[in-house]
Short mmCIF file of C-alpha atoms in Angstrom, two decimals:
data_model
loop_
_atom_site.label_atom_id
_atom_site.label_comp_id
_atom_site.label_asym_id
_atom_site.label_seq_id
_atom_site.Cartn_x
_atom_site.Cartn_y
_atom_site.Cartn_z
CA UNK H 1 134.32 -118.61 127.02
CA UNK H 2 136.47 -121.55 127.94
CA UNK H 3 139.86 -120.51 128.66
CA UNK H 4 141.70 -123.97 128.94
CA UNK H 5 142.37 -126.35 126.10
CA UNK H 6 140.60 -129.02 127.50
CA UNK H 7 137.49 -126.71 128.18
CA UNK H 8 137.54 -125.82 124.50
CA UNK H 9 137.62 -129.25 123.14
CA UNK H 10 134.73 -130.40 125.46
CA UNK H 11 132.60 -127.18 124.09
CA UNK H 12 133.53 -128.43 120.56
CA UNK H 13 132.45 -131.90 121.46
CA UNK H 14 129.23 -131.01 123.14
CA UNK H 15 128.31 -128.82 120.02
CA UNK H 16 128.82 -131.88 117.55
CA UNK H 17 127.24 -134.44 119.93
CA UNK H 18 123.95 -132.12 120.52
CA UNK H 19 123.78 -131.77 116.85
CA UNK H 20 124.07 -135.52 116.24
CA UNK H 21 121.42 -136.37 119.26
CA UNK H 22 119.24 -133.72 117.61
CA UNK H 23 119.17 -135.39 114.33
CA UNK H 24 118.49 -138.93 115.89
CA UNK H 25 115.67 -137.71 118.06
CA UNK H 26 114.31 -135.60 115.00
CA UNK H 27 114.17 -138.71 112.66
CA UNK H 28 112.25 -140.64 115.51
CA UNK H 29 109.69 -138.03 115.68
CA UNK H 30 109.44 -137.55 111.95
CA UNK H 31 108.96 -141.48 111.36
CA UNK H 32 106.38 -141.53 114.24
CA UNK H 33 104.43 -138.60 112.69
CA UNK H 34 104.48 -140.33 109.35
CA UNK H 35 103.29 -143.48 110.85
CA UNK H 36 100.20 -141.45 112.25
CA UNK H 37 99.42 -139.91 108.96
CA UNK H 38 99.65 -143.45 107.38
CA UNK H 39 97.47 -144.75 109.86
CA UNK H 40 94.48 -142.84 108.62
CA UNK H 41 95.00 -144.28 105.36
CA UNK H 42 94.66 -147.56 106.82
CA UNK H 43 97.21 -149.48 104.48
CA UNK H 44 98.80 -152.09 106.42
CA UNK H 45 101.59 -152.72 103.99
CA UNK H 46 102.76 -149.19 104.36
CA UNK H 47 102.17 -149.15 108.05
CA UNK H 48 104.45 -152.22 108.32
CA UNK H 49 107.31 -150.46 106.39
CA UNK H 50 106.89 -147.37 108.62
CA UNK H 51 106.90 -149.57 111.70
CA UNK H 52 110.13 -151.01 110.60
CA UNK H 53 111.79 -147.63 110.25
CA UNK H 54 110.43 -146.48 113.44
CA UNK H 55 112.04 -149.65 115.09
CA UNK H 56 115.21 -148.91 113.38
CA UNK H 57 115.41 -145.33 114.41
CA UNK H 58 114.44 -145.86 118.09
CA UNK H 59 116.87 -148.84 118.36
CA UNK H 60 119.40 -146.36 117.30
CA UNK H 61 118.32 -143.85 119.56
CA UNK H 62 118.56 -146.40 122.48
CA UNK H 63 121.90 -147.39 121.46
CA UNK H 64 123.10 -143.90 121.57
CA UNK H 65 121.51 -143.63 124.96
CA UNK H 66 118.85 -140.91 124.12
CA UNK H 67 115.94 -143.17 125.25
CA UNK H 68 115.59 -146.05 127.49
CA UNK H 69 114.92 -149.47 125.97
CA UNK H 70 111.78 -149.54 128.08
CA UNK H 71 110.63 -146.61 125.91
CA UNK H 72 111.27 -148.29 122.69
CA UNK H 73 109.40 -151.42 123.70
CA UNK H 74 106.74 -149.78 124.91
CA UNK H 75 106.21 -147.32 121.83
CA UNK H 76 106.64 -150.21 119.49
CA UNK H 77 104.09 -152.39 121.21
CA UNK H 78 101.40 -149.32 121.20
CA UNK H 79 102.21 -148.66 117.50
CA UNK H 80 101.73 -152.48 116.58
CA UNK H 81 98.58 -152.56 118.55
CA UNK H 82 97.15 -149.92 116.53
CA UNK H 83 97.97 -151.78 113.12
CA UNK H 84 96.39 -154.90 114.54
CA UNK H 85 93.18 -153.10 115.53
CA UNK H 86 92.71 -151.87 111.84
#
């Protein structure tokens, strides 16, 4: 248990930030899972919309520092290749 005022504040900040970061990463994972489900249906229009939402959530996560830019570009590239192969 923190005793100093600054340690208490740091503890509060950590809990808030971990919630925000967790929500952002959950959003990314959810979008990717939806994409993989849509991939089975092979509907290009829905896949394009899903890819744009993945792009948005991944870019946001990269901006927050949760994932690296390289990961974002690699993931988007692999997903767009899957669309292209349909």
